[in-house]
Coordinates of N, CA and C and ligand atoms in Angstrom, one line a residue:
M1 N 0.8 -1.2 -0.1 CA -0.2 0.1 -0.1 C 0.9 1.0 -0.1
N2 N 0.4 2.2 -0.9 CA 1.4 3.6 -0.7 C 0.6 4.6 -0.9
F3 N 0.4 5.1 0.3 CA -1.0 6.1 0.4 C -0.4 7.5 -0.5
A4 N 0.9 7.6 -0.3 CA 1.5 9.0 -1.1 C 1.0 8.7 -2.8
Y5 N 1.2 7.9 -3.0 CA 0.5 7.7 -4.4 C -1.4 7.7 -4.6
A6 N -1.8 7.3 -3.6 CA -3.2 7.5 -3.5 C -3.4 9.2 -3.0
A7 N -2.7 9.8 -2.8 CA -3.0 11.2 -2.4 C -2.7 12.0 -3.6
V8 N -1.8 11.5 -4.5 CA -1.6 12.4 -5.5 C -2.3 12.2 -6.7
A9 N -3.1 11.1 -6.5 CA -3.9 10.6 -7.9 C -5.4 10.7 -7.2
F10 N -5.9 11.1 -6.1 CA -7.0 11.8 -5.8 C -7.6 12.8 -6.7
A11 N -6.7 13.8 -6.6 CA -7.3 15.3 -7.0 C -7.6 15.4 -8.7
P12 N -6.7 14.8 -9.4 CA -6.9 14.5 -11.0 C -8.3 13.8 -11.0
A13 N -8.3 12.6 -10.2 CA -9.2 11.4 -10.1 C -10.4 12.5 -10.4
L14 N -10.9 13.7 -9.2 CA -11.9 14.0 -8.8 C -12.5 14.8 -10.2
A15 N -11.2 15.6 -10.8 CA -11.9 16.5 -11.9 C -12.3 15.7 -13.1
V16 N -11.5 14.2 -13.3 CA -12.0 12.7 -14.3 C -13.7 12.9 -13.8
G17 N -13.8 12.7 -12.5 CA -14.9 11.7 -12.1 C -16.1 13.5 -12.9
S18 N -15.8 14.9 -12.6 CA -16.4 15.8 -12.8 C -16.7 15.5 -14.6
F19 N -15.8 15.4 -15.2 CA -15.7 15.0 -17.0 C -16.8 13.8 -17.3
L20 N -16.6 12.9 -15.9 CA -17.4 11.7 -16.3 C -19.0 12.1 -16.4
N21 N -19.7 13.2 -15.5 CA -20.7 13.4 -15.2 C -21.3 14.1 -16.3
V22 N -20.5 15.0 -17.3 CA -20.7 15.2 -18.5 C -21.0 14.5 -19.3
V23 N -20.2 13.7 -19.6 CA -20.3 12.2 -20.1 C -21.7 11.4 -20.4
V24 N -21.7 10.9 -18.9 CA -23.3 10.5 -18.5 C -24.0 11.1 -19.0
S25 N -24.4 12.6 -18.7 CA -25.4 13.0 -18.9 C -25.7 13.5 -20.4
R26 N -24.5 13.8 -21.4 CA -25.0 14.1 -22.8 C -24.6 13.1 -23.9
L27 N -23.7 11.9 -23.2 CA -23.5 11.0 -24.4 C -24.7 10.3 -24.7
P28 N -25.6 9.8 -23.8 CA -26.7 9.2 -24.8 C -27.5 9.8 -25.3
L29 N -27.6 11.5 -25.0 CA -28.4 12.4 -26.0 C -27.8 12.5 -27.2
G30 N -26.5 12.0 -27.8 CA -25.6 12.5 -28.5 C -25.7 13.8 -28.6
R31 N -25.3 14.6 -27.5 CA -24.8 15.5 -27.5 C -23.0 15.5 -27.0
S32 N -22.7 17.0 -27.6 CA -20.9 17.4 -27.3 C -20.8 17.2 -25.9
V33 N -19.4 16.7 -25.6 CA -19.4 16.8 -24.1 C -18.2 17.7 -23.9
S34 N -18.1 18.4 -25.0 CA -16.7 19.6 -25.0 C -17.8 20.9 -24.8
R35 N -18.9 20.9 -25.3 CA -19.4 22.3 -25.3 C -21.0 22.6 -25.5
P36 N -22.0 22.8 -24.9 CA -21.5 24.2 -24.3 C -21.2 23.9 -22.7
R37 N -21.0 24.9 -22.6 CA -20.3 24.7 -20.7 C -21.7 23.9 -20.1
S38 N -21.2 23.7 -19.1 CA -22.1 22.9 -18.2 C -23.7 24.3 -18.0
A39 N -24.7 23.4 -17.5 CA -25.6 24.4 -17.3 C -26.7 23.9 -16.1
C40 N -27.5 24.5 -15.9 CA -28.5 23.7 -14.6 C -29.9 23.3 -15.5
M41 N -30.1 22.2 -15.4 CA -30.8 21.3 -16.2 C -32.1 21.7 -16.0
H42 N -32.3 23.0 -14.8 CA -33.7 23.1 -14.9 C -33.8 24.9 -15.2
C43 N -33.1 25.6 -14.8 CA -32.9 26.7 -15.2 C -32.4 27.1 -16.2
G44 N -31.5 26.4 -16.9 CA -30.6 27.0 -17.8 C -29.3 27.6 -17.6
A45 N -29.2 28.0 -16.0 CA -28.4 29.0 -15.9 C -27.1 28.3 -15.8
E46 N -25.7 29.0 -16.7 CA -24.2 28.4 -16.8 C -24.0 28.3 -15.4
I47 N -23.3 27.3 -14.6 CA -22.2 26.7 -14.0 C -21.4 27.6 -14.0
R48 N -20.7 28.3 -12.8 CA -19.9 29.4 -12.6 C -18.9 28.6 -11.9
P49 N -17.7 28.9 -12.5 CA -16.5 27.9 -12.0 C -16.5 27.7 -10.8
R50 N -16.7 28.8 -9.8 CA -16.6 28.2 -8.4 C -17.7 27.4 -7.8
D51 N -18.7 27.1 -8.7 CA -19.6 26.2 -8.4 C -19.6 24.7 -8.9
N52 N -18.4 24.9 -9.7 CA -18.2 23.5 -10.2 C -17.2 22.5 -10.0
I53 N -16.6 23.0 -8.3 CA -15.7 22.4 -8.1 C -16.3 20.9 -7.3
P54 N -15.3 19.8 -7.6 CA -16.2 18.3 -7.5 C -16.6 18.1 -6.2
V55 N -17.4 17.6 -5.8 CA -18.2 17.4 -4.3 C -18.3 18.4 -3.6
L56 N -17.3 19.3 -3.2 CA -17.5 20.4 -2.5 C -18.7 21.6 -2.9
S57 N -18.7 21.7 -4.0 CA -19.6 22.7 -4.5 C -20.9 22.1 -4.2
Y58 N -20.9 21.1 -4.4 CA -22.5 20.2 -4.1 C -22.7 19.9 -2.8
L59 N -21.7 20.2 -1.9 CA -21.7 20.1 -0.5 C -22.4 21.8 0.3
L60 N -21.3 22.6 -0.5 CA -21.9 24.2 -0.3 C -22.8 24.7 -0.5
L61 N -23.5 24.1 -1.9 CA -25.0 24.6 -2.3 C -26.1 23.7 -1.9
R62 N -25.7 23.0 -0.6 CA -26.4 21.7 -0.2 C -27.0 21.4 -1.5
G63 N -26.8 20.9 -2.3 CA -27.5 20.1 -3.6 C -28.6 20.7 -4.1
R64 N -28.1 22.2 -4.0 CA -29.0 22.7 -5.2 C -28.4 24.0 -5.8
C65 N -29.1 24.6 -7.0 CA -28.6 25.5 -8.1 C -28.9 26.6 -7.7
R66 N -27.6 27.3 -7.6 CA -27.7 28.6 -7.2 C -28.8 29.8 -7.7
D67 N -28.9 29.6 -8.8 CA -30.1 30.4 -9.4 C -31.6 30.2 -9.1
C68 N -31.8 28.9 -9.1 CA -33.3 28.6 -9.1 C -33.5 27.5 -8.0
G69 N -32.2 26.9 -7.4 CA -32.7 26.2 -6.0 C -33.3 24.8 -6.6
A70 N -33.0 24.7 -7.6 CA -33.5 22.8 -8.0 C -32.5 22.1 -7.6
A71 N -32.8 20.7 -7.0 CA -32.0 20.1 -6.4 C -31.1 19.5 -7.6
I72 N -29.5 19.2 -7.5 CA -28.8 18.7 -8.3 C -28.6 17.2 -8.0
G73 N -29.0 16.1 -8.8 CA -28.8 15.2 -8.6 C -27.6 14.4 -8.0
L74 N -28.1 13.6 -7.0 CA -27.1 13.0 -5.9 C -26.0 12.1 -7.2
R75 N -26.4 11.6 -8.2 CA -25.5 11.2 -9.0 C -24.3 11.8 -9.1
Y76 N -24.3 13.3 -9.1 CA -23.0 14.2 -9.6 C -22.0 13.9 -8.4
P77 N -22.1 14.2 -7.1 CA -20.8 13.7 -6.2 C -20.4 12.5 -5.7
A78 N -21.3 11.5 -6.6 CA -21.5 10.0 -6.3 C -20.1 9.8 -7.2
V79 N -20.5 10.0 -8.8 CA -19.4 9.9 -9.8 C -18.2 10.4 -9.1
E80 N -18.3 11.9 -8.8 CA -16.8 12.1 -8.2 C -16.2 11.6 -7.6
L81 N -17.1 11.1 -6.0 CA -16.4 10.2 -5.0 C -15.9 9.2 -5.6
G82 N -16.9 8.6 -6.3 CA -16.7 7.1 -6.9 C -15.4 6.9 -7.4
T83 N -15.0 8.2 -8.8 CA -14.0 8.0 -9.2 C -12.6 7.7 -8.5
A84 N -12.7 9.1 -7.7 CA -11.5 9.7 -7.1 C -11.0 8.3 -5.9
L85 N -11.8 7.9 -5.4 CA -11.6 7.0 -4.5 C -11.7 5.8 -5.0
L86 N -11.9 5.1 -6.2 CA -11.3 3.6 -6.6 C -9.7 4.2 -7.3
A87 N -9.4 5.0 -8.1 CA -8.4 5.7 -8.9 C -7.3 5.8 -7.4
A88 N -8.0 6.7 -6.6 CA -6.6 6.2 -5.6 C -6.3 4.8 -5.0
A89 N -7.2 4.2 -5.0 CA -7.4 2.7 -4.3 C -5.9 2.1 -5.5
C90 N -6.8 2.4 -6.3 CA -5.6 1.4 -7.6 C -4.0 1.8 -7.6
F91 N -3.6 3.0 -7.3 CA -2.3 3.7 -7.4 C -1.8 3.4 -5.9
A92 N -2.9 3.2 -4.9 CA -2.3 2.7 -3.8 C -1.5 1.3 -3.9
D93 N -2.6 0.4 -4.6 CA -2.3 -1.1 -4.4 C -1.5 -1.4 -5.6
F94 N -1.3 -0.8 -6.5 CA -0.6 -1.6 -7.6 C 0.3 -0.4 -7.9
G95 N 1.0 0.8 -7.3 CA 1.9 1.6 -7.1 C 1.8 2.5 -8.7
F96 N 2.8 3.0 -8.9 CA 2.9 4.1 -10.0 C 3.5 3.2 -11.1
S97 N 2.2 2.3 -12.0 CA 2.5 1.6 -13.3 C 1.6 1.8 -14.1
L98 N 1.8 1.3 -15.5 CA 1.1 1.2 -16.3 C -0.5 0.3 -15.8
H99 N -0.1 -1.0 -15.2 CA -1.3 -1.5 -14.6 C -2.3 -0.7 -13.9
A100 N -1.6 0.5 -12.9 CA -2.7 1.2 -12.3 C -3.2 1.9 -12.8
L101 N -2.6 2.2 -13.9 CA -3.4 3.4 -15.0 C -4.3 2.6 -15.7
A102 N -4.2 1.5 -15.9 CA -5.4 0.7 -16.8 C -6.5 0.4 -15.6
A103 N -6.0 -0.1 -14.2 CA -7.2 -0.2 -13.5 C -8.0 0.8 -13.1
A104 N -7.2 2.3 -13.2 CA -7.7 3.7 -12.8 C -9.0 4.1 -14.0
I105 N -8.5 3.4 -15.2 CA -9.5 3.9 -16.4 C -10.5 3.0 -16.1
F106 N -10.2 1.8 -16.1 CA -11.1 0.9 -15.8 C -12.1 0.8 -14.9
C107 N -11.7 1.4 -13.9 CA -12.7 1.6 -12.7 C -13.5 3.2 -12.7
G108 N -13.3 4.2 -13.4 CA -13.5 5.5 -13.9 C -14.9 5.0 -15.2
S109 N -14.2 4.2 -15.9 CA -14.9 3.5 -16.9 C -16.6 2.6 -16.4
L110 N -16.1 1.9 -15.2 CA -17.2 1.6 -14.8 C -18.5 2.4 -14.4
V111 N -17.7 2.9 -13.3 CA -18.6 4.5 -12.7 C -19.3 4.9 -13.6
A112 N -18.8 5.5 -14.5 CA -19.7 5.9 -16.1 C -20.8 5.4 -16.4
I113 N -20.5 3.8 -16.4 CA -21.1 3.0 -17.2 C -22.6 2.5 -16.4
S114 N -22.0 2.6 -14.9 CA -22.9 2.1 -14.1 C -24.0 3.4 -13.9
A115 N -23.7 4.6 -13.6 CA -24.8 5.7 -13.9 C -25.5 5.8 -14.7
T116 N -25.1 5.7 -16.1 CA -25.8 5.5 -17.1 C -26.8 4.6 -17.3
D117 N -26.6 3.3 -16.7 CA -27.5 2.2 -16.7 C -28.6 2.2 -15.8
I118 N -28.0 2.6 -14.6 CA -29.0 3.5 -13.8 C -29.9 4.4 -14.2
E119 N -29.4 5.7 -14.8 CA -30.7 6.3 -15.1 C -31.0 6.2 -16.4
R120 N -30.5 5.6 -17.3 CA -31.2 5.4 -18.7 C -31.5 3.9 -19.5
M121 N -31.0 3.1 -18.7 CA -31.0 1.3 -18.8 C -30.8 0.8 -20.1
I122 N -29.2 1.5 -19.9 CA -28.3 1.2 -21.5 C -26.7 1.3 -21.1
V123 N -26.3 0.5 -21.7 CA -24.8 0.2 -21.3 C -24.2 0.9 -22.7
P124 N -23.8 2.1 -22.6 CA -23.2 2.9 -23.5 C -21.8 2.5 -24.5
N125 N -22.2 2.3 -25.7 CA -21.0 1.5 -26.6 C -19.8 2.4 -26.7
R126 N -20.1 4.0 -26.8 CA -19.0 4.9 -26.9 C -18.3 5.0 -25.7
I127 N -18.4 4.2 -24.5 CA -17.9 4.4 -23.3 C -17.2 3.1 -23.3
V128 N -18.0 1.7 -23.4 CA -17.7 0.4 -23.1 C -16.6 -0.1 -23.9
L129 N -16.8 0.3 -25.2 CA -15.6 -0.1 -26.4 C -14.3 0.7 -26.1
P130 N -14.5 1.9 -26.6 CA -13.2 2.6 -26.1 C -12.1 2.2 -25.1
A131 N -12.9 2.0 -23.9 CA -12.2 1.7 -22.7 C -11.6 0.1 -22.7
A132 N -12.4 -0.8 -23.1 CA -11.8 -2.0 -23.4 C -10.6 -2.0 -24.1
V133 N -10.4 -1.2 -25.3 CA -9.8 -1.1 -26.1 C -8.2 -0.7 -25.5
V134 N -8.3 0.8 -24.9 CA -7.3 1.0 -24.1 C -6.7 0.7 -23.0
V135 N -7.6 0.0 -22.4 CA -7.2 -0.8 -21.0 C -6.8 -2.2 -21.7
L136 N -7.1 -2.8 -22.6 CA -6.2 -4.0 -23.4 C -5.0 -3.6 -23.5
A137 N -4.4 -2.4 -24.0 CA -3.3 -2.0 -24.6 C -2.5 -1.7 -23.7
L138 N -3.0 -1.0 -22.4 CA -2.3 -0.6 -21.5 C -1.6 -1.9 -20.7
Q139 N -2.4 -2.8 -20.4 CA -2.4 -4.1 -19.9 C -1.1 -5.0 -20.6
L140 N -1.7 -4.8 -21.9 CA -0.2 -5.7 -22.7 C 1.1 -5.0 -22.7
A141 N 1.2 -3.7 -22.8 CA 2.4 -3.0 -22.4 C 2.6 -3.4 -21.3
W142 N 1.9 -3.5 -20.0 CA 2.5 -3.4 -18.9 C 3.3 -5.1 -18.8
R143 N 2.4 -6.1 -19.1 CA 2.6 -7.2 -18.8 C 2.0 -7.7 -20.5
P144 N 3.1 -8.2 -21.6 CA 2.5 -9.0 -22.4 C 2.1 -10.4 -22.5
S145 N 1.0 -10.6 -22.5 CA 0.2 -12.0 -22.2 C -1.0 -12.4 -23.2
I146 N -1.4 -13.6 -23.5 CA -2.6 -13.7 -24.1 C -3.6 -13.8 -23.0
E147 N -3.2 -13.6 -21.8 CA -4.1 -13.8 -20.4 C -5.2 -12.5 -20.8
W148 N -5.1 -11.3 -21.1 CA -6.3 -10.1 -21.5 C -7.0 -10.8 -22.5
P149 N -6.8 -10.6 -23.7 CA -7.6 -10.8 -24.7 C -8.3 -12.4 -24.6
V150 N -7.5 -13.1 -24.0 CA -8.3 -14.6 -23.8 C -9.6 -14.0 -22.2
A151 N -9.2 -13.8 -21.4 CA -10.2 -13.6 -20.8 C -11.3 -12.6 -20.9
G152 N -11.1 -11.5 -21.9 CA -12.2 -10.8 -22.6 C -12.8 -11.7 -23.2
F153 N -12.6 -11.9 -24.0 CA -13.3 -12.7 -25.5 C -14.0 -13.9 -24.4
G154 N -13.6 -14.6 -23.8 CA -13.9 -15.7 -23.0 C -15.2 -15.3 -22.1
A155 N -14.7 -13.9 -21.2 CA -16.4 -13.7 -20.1 C -17.0 -13.2 -21.6
A156 N -16.7 -12.5 -22.6 CA -17.8 -12.0 -23.4 C -18.9 -12.8 -23.7
F157 N -18.2 -14.3 -24.3 CA -18.6 -15.2 -25.5 C -19.5 -15.9 -24.0
F158 N -19.4 -16.0 -22.8 CA -20.0 -16.6 -21.7 C -21.5 -15.6 -21.6
L159 N -20.8 -14.6 -21.3 CA -22.4 -13.8 -21.2 C -23.3 -13.5 -22.2
L160 N -22.5 -13.6 -23.9 CA -23.6 -13.9 -24.9 C -24.3 -15.2 -24.7
L161 N -23.8 -16.1 -24.1 CA -24.6 -17.3 -24.1 C -25.8 -17.4 -23.2
A162 N -25.5 -16.7 -22.0 CA -26.3 -16.4 -21.0 C -27.9 -15.3 -21.5
A163 N -27.0 -14.7 -22.6 CA -28.1 -13.6 -23.2 C -28.8 -14.2 -23.8
L164 N -28.4 -15.0 -24.7 CA -29.2 -16.2 -25.5 C -30.3 -16.8 -24.9
A165 N -29.7 -17.7 -23.8 CA -30.6 -18.6 -23.0 C -31.8 -17.3 -21.9
Y166 N -31.1 -16.2 -21.6 CA -32.3 -15.6 -20.9 C -32.5 -14.2 -21.7
P167 N -32.8 -13.9 -22.4 CA -32.7 -12.8 -22.8 C -33.3 -11.7 -22.1
A168 N -34.5 -11.9 -21.3 CA -35.0 -11.2 -20.5 C -33.8 -10.4 -19.7
G169 N -33.2 -11.0 -19.2 CA -32.1 -10.4 -18.2 C -31.4 -9.7 -18.3
M170 N -30.8 -10.1 -19.7 CA -29.4 -9.4 -20.1 C -29.4 -9.0 -21.6
G171 N -28.9 -7.9 -21.9 CA -28.2 -7.6 -23.4 C -27.0 -7.3 -23.6
M172 N -26.9 -6.8 -25.1 CA -25.7 -7.3 -25.9 C -24.5 -6.0 -24.6
G173 N -25.2 -5.2 -24.3 CA -24.6 -4.1 -23.5 C -23.4 -4.8 -22.4
D174 N -24.6 -6.1 -21.8 CA -23.8 -6.5 -20.7 C -22.7 -7.4 -21.4
V175 N -23.0 -8.0 -22.5 CA -21.7 -8.9 -22.8 C -20.6 -8.2 -23.6
K176 N -20.8 -6.6 -24.1 CA -19.5 -5.6 -24.1 C -19.0 -5.6 -22.9
L177 N -19.6 -5.0 -22.1 CA -19.3 -5.3 -20.6 C -18.4 -6.4 -20.1
A178 N -18.9 -7.3 -20.4 CA -17.9 -8.1 -19.8 C -16.8 -8.4 -20.4
L179 N -16.6 -8.0 -22.0 CA -14.8 -7.7 -22.5 C -14.4 -7.0 -21.6
L180 N -15.0 -6.0 -21.3 CA -14.2 -4.9 -20.6 C -13.4 -5.6 -19.4
L181 N -14.6 -6.4 -18.3 CA -14.1 -6.9 -17.3 C -13.1 -8.0 -17.6
G182 N -12.8 -8.6 -18.6 CA -12.0 -9.8 -18.7 C -10.3 -9.1 -18.9
V183 N -10.6 -7.8 -20.0 CA -9.1 -7.4 -20.5 C -8.8 -7.0 -19.3
A184 N -9.7 -6.3 -18.0 CA -9.2 -5.7 -17.3 C -8.5 -6.4 -15.8
D185 N -9.7 -7.6 -15.5 CA -9.3 -8.3 -14.4 C -8.6 -9.7 -14.7
G186 N -8.4 -10.0 -16.4 CA -8.0 -11.3 -16.8 C -8.1 -12.4 -16.0
R187 N -7.3 -13.7 -15.5 CA -8.3 -14.7 -15.1 C -8.9 -14.7 -14.0
T188 N -8.9 -13.4 -13.2 CA -10.0 -13.2 -12.2 C -11.2 -13.2 -12.5
V189 N -11.4 -12.8 -13.8 CA -13.2 -12.4 -14.2 C -14.1 -13.5 -14.1
P190 N -13.8 -14.8 -13.8 CA -15.2 -15.7 -13.4 C -15.6 -14.9 -12.3
L191 N -14.8 -14.7 -11.0 CA -15.0 -14.0 -9.8 C -16.2 -12.9 -9.9
A192 N -15.4 -11.9 -11.0 CA -16.4 -10.8 -11.2 C -17.8 -10.7 -11.4
I193 N -18.2 -12.2 -12.5 CA -19.6 -12.4 -12.9 C -20.0 -13.3 -11.9
I194 N -19.2 -14.0 -10.9 CA -19.6 -14.5 -10.1 C -20.7 -13.6 -9.0
V195 N -19.6 -12.5 -8.8 CA -19.9 -11.6 -7.9 C -21.2 -10.8 -8.2
G196 N -21.1 -10.0 -9.6 CA -22.1 -9.9 -10.3 C -23.2 -10.4 -10.3
T197 N -23.8 -11.7 -10.5 CA -24.6 -12.7 -11.0 C -25.4 -12.5 -9.3
L198 N -24.7 -12.9 -8.0 CA -24.8 -13.0 -6.7 C -25.4 -11.8 -6.4
T199 N -25.1 -10.9 -6.5 CA -25.5 -9.5 -5.8 C -26.6 -8.8 -6.5
A200 N -26.4 -9.2 -7.7 CA -27.9 -8.8 -8.7 C -29.4 -9.6 -8.1
L201 N -28.9 -10.9 -7.8 CA -30.0 -11.6 -6.9 C -30.9 -10.7 -5.9
V202 N -30.2 -10.3 -5.2 CA -30.5 -8.9 -3.7 C -31.8 -8.5 -4.2
P203 N -31.7 -7.4 -5.3 CA -32.7 -6.7 -5.5 C -33.8 -7.7 -6.4
S204 N -33.5 -8.4 -7.1 CA -34.3 -9.3 -7.7 C -35.4 -10.1 -7.4
I205 N -34.8 -10.5 -5.8 CA -35.6 -11.2 -4.7 C -36.4 -10.2 -4.0
V206 N -36.3 -9.1 -3.6 CA -36.9 -8.0 -3.0 C -37.9 -7.7 -4.2
L207 N -37.9 -7.7 -5.0 CA -38.8 -7.2 -6.1 C -39.7 -8.5 -6.0
F208 N -39.4 -9.8 -6.0 CA -40.6 -10.5 -6.3 C -41.2 -10.8 -4.7
A209 N -40.5 -10.6 -3.8 CA -41.2 -10.6 -2.6 C -42.4 -9.4 -2.2
R210 N -41.6 -8.4 -3.0 CA -42.7 -7.1 -2.9 C -43.9 -7.3 -3.9
H211 N -43.4 -7.8 -5.1 CA -44.7 -7.7 -6.2 C -45.5 -8.6 -6.8
G212 N -44.1 -9.6 -6.4 CA -44.7 -11.5 -6.8 C -44.5 -11.8 -8.4
R213 N -45.4 -12.1 -9.0 CA -45.5 -12.4 -10.4 C -44.8 -10.8 -11.1
A214 N -45.3 -10.2 -11.0 CA -45.4 -8.6 -11.8 C -44.0 -8.5 -11.7
A215 N -43.0 -9.0 -10.6 CA -41.7 -8.2 -10.7 C -40.8 -8.9 -12.3
R216 N -41.2 -9.7 -12.4 CA -40.8 -10.3 -13.9 C -40.8 -9.3 -14.8
K217 N -41.3 -8.6 -14.9 CA -41.4 -7.6 -16.1 C -40.4 -6.3 -15.9
M218 N -40.2 -6.3 -14.2 CA -39.5 -5.0 -13.5 C -37.9 -5.4 -14.1
A219 N -37.4 -4.4 -14.9 CA -36.1 -4.3 -15.5 C -35.1 -3.9 -14.3
I220 N -33.9 -4.9 -13.9 CA -33.0 -4.2 -12.8 C -31.5 -3.8 -13.8
P221 N -31.1 -2.8 -13.9 CA -29.9 -2.2 -14.3 C -28.6 -3.4 -14.1
F222 N -28.0 -4.5 -14.8 CA -27.2 -5.7 -14.4 C -25.8 -4.6 -14.6
A223 N -25.8 -3.9 -15.2 CA -23.9 -3.0 -15.1 C -23.5 -2.7 -14.0
P224 N -24.4 -2.1 -13.1 CA -23.5 -1.6 -11.5 C -23.0 -3.0 -10.9
F225 N -24.0 -4.0 -11.3 CA -23.6 -5.1 -10.6 C -22.5 -6.4 -10.8
L226 N -22.5 -5.9 -12.1 CA -21.1 -6.5 -13.0 C -19.9 -5.6 -12.3
A227 N -20.2 -4.2 -12.6 CA -19.1 -3.3 -12.3 C -18.6 -3.7 -11.1
L228 N -19.1 -4.0 -9.9 CA -18.7 -4.6 -8.7 C -17.9 -5.2 -8.4
G229 N -18.8 -6.7 -9.5 CA -17.7 -8.1 -9.3 C -16.4 -7.5 -9.8
G230 N -16.3 -6.4 -11.3 CA -15.0 -6.4 -11.7 C -14.1 -5.2 -10.7
V231 N -14.7 -4.4 -10.1 CA -13.7 -4.1 -9.2 C -13.3 -5.5 -7.9
V232 N -14.3 -5.8 -7.7 CA -14.1 -6.9 -6.6 C -12.8 -7.9 -6.8
A233 N -12.9 -8.0 -8.2 CA -11.9 -9.1 -8.7 C -10.4 -8.5 -9.1
L234 N -10.8 -6.9 -9.4 CA -9.7 -6.3 -9.8 C -8.5 -6.2 -8.2
F235 N -9.4 -5.9 -6.9 CA -8.6 -5.6 -5.9 C -8.2 -7.4 -5.0
F236 N -9.5 -7.9 -5.3 CA -9.2 -9.1 -4.1 C -9.2 -10.6 -4.9
G237 N -8.9 -10.5 -6.3 CA -9.3 -11.4 -7.1 C -8.2 -12.5 -6.9
H238 N -6.8 -12.0 -6.7 CA -5.9 -12.9 -7.1 C -5.6 -14.0 -5.4
D239 N -6.1 -13.0 -4.3 CA -6.6 -13.6 -2.8 C -7.5 -14.4 -3.0
V240 N -8.9 -14.3 -3.5 CA -9.7 -15.3 -3.4 C -9.6 -16.5 -4.3
V241 N -8.7 -16.5 -5.2 CA -8.6 -17.8 -6.3 C -7.3 -18.3 -5.6
S242 N -6.1 -18.0 -5.1 CA -5.3 -18.6 -4.2 C -5.9 -19.3 -3.2
W243 N -6.6 -18.4 -2.6 CA -7.5 -19.6 -1.1 C -8.7 -20.8 -1.4
Y244 N -9.2 -20.1 -2.8 CA -9.9 -21.3 -3.6 C -9.3 -22.5 -3.5
V245 N -7.5 -22.2 -4.4 CA -7.1 -23.6 -4.7 C -6.5 -23.9 -3.8
N246 N -6.4 -23.4 -2.5 CA -6.2 -24.2 -1.2 C -6.8 -25.1 -0.4
Q247 N -8.1 -24.8 -0.7 CA -9.2 -25.6 -0.3 C -9.2 -26.6 -0.9
V248 N -9.1 -26.6 -2.4 CA -9.8 -28.2 -3.2 C -8.4 -28.5 -3.3
Ligands
ZN301 ZN1 -31.2 26.3 -12.0

């Protein structure tokens, strides 16, 4: 653990998280992420630079627009803080390396993909596919191995079979997300899929308990659960796999 690296990574990652919020808001609508400047969704007033400080501005404004008082979604500080904490953990755990950079890009992408899936029930191609290419390239530069592409395509193929068998529960977006999980997690990607599937069962069971048969038609975004699995496998995968191998 290197907490100095974590501290150095934290502030830039907060800024990246702030940019990811723009991506999550605009990309699904086909709007440019570079202009115009950010404005209040409710009254259209441009966000002043001093009100655009990640997390801090949200707290100082108590989650409301300075001009009209409309609520600012909790998603904004959540994406900023999630991106920054995960990136800091990557550099603390993996040191100052290409692998840490790949892991941080992986985590930031997972945060943006999860937020988009929760808000709009889509896994955006324009985040997941470029992220998979960049993460794969960095992983190969860090440690050249067929592990990364094999895990990526293996995980995608596995979810493709699952999506064909159970089309109501999974989409092609989840298949592409599995590709990203594989190139980032490598041989520990089965753990990511297991954790993702098991944690996704929890809200499914709650919905079923509350609504009975009607719950079958209620869609649950799957990407945030796969993303959680991907992060668990990234940080704890090798420990879990070696513990398991020692048991059998
Ligand atoms: Zn406003």
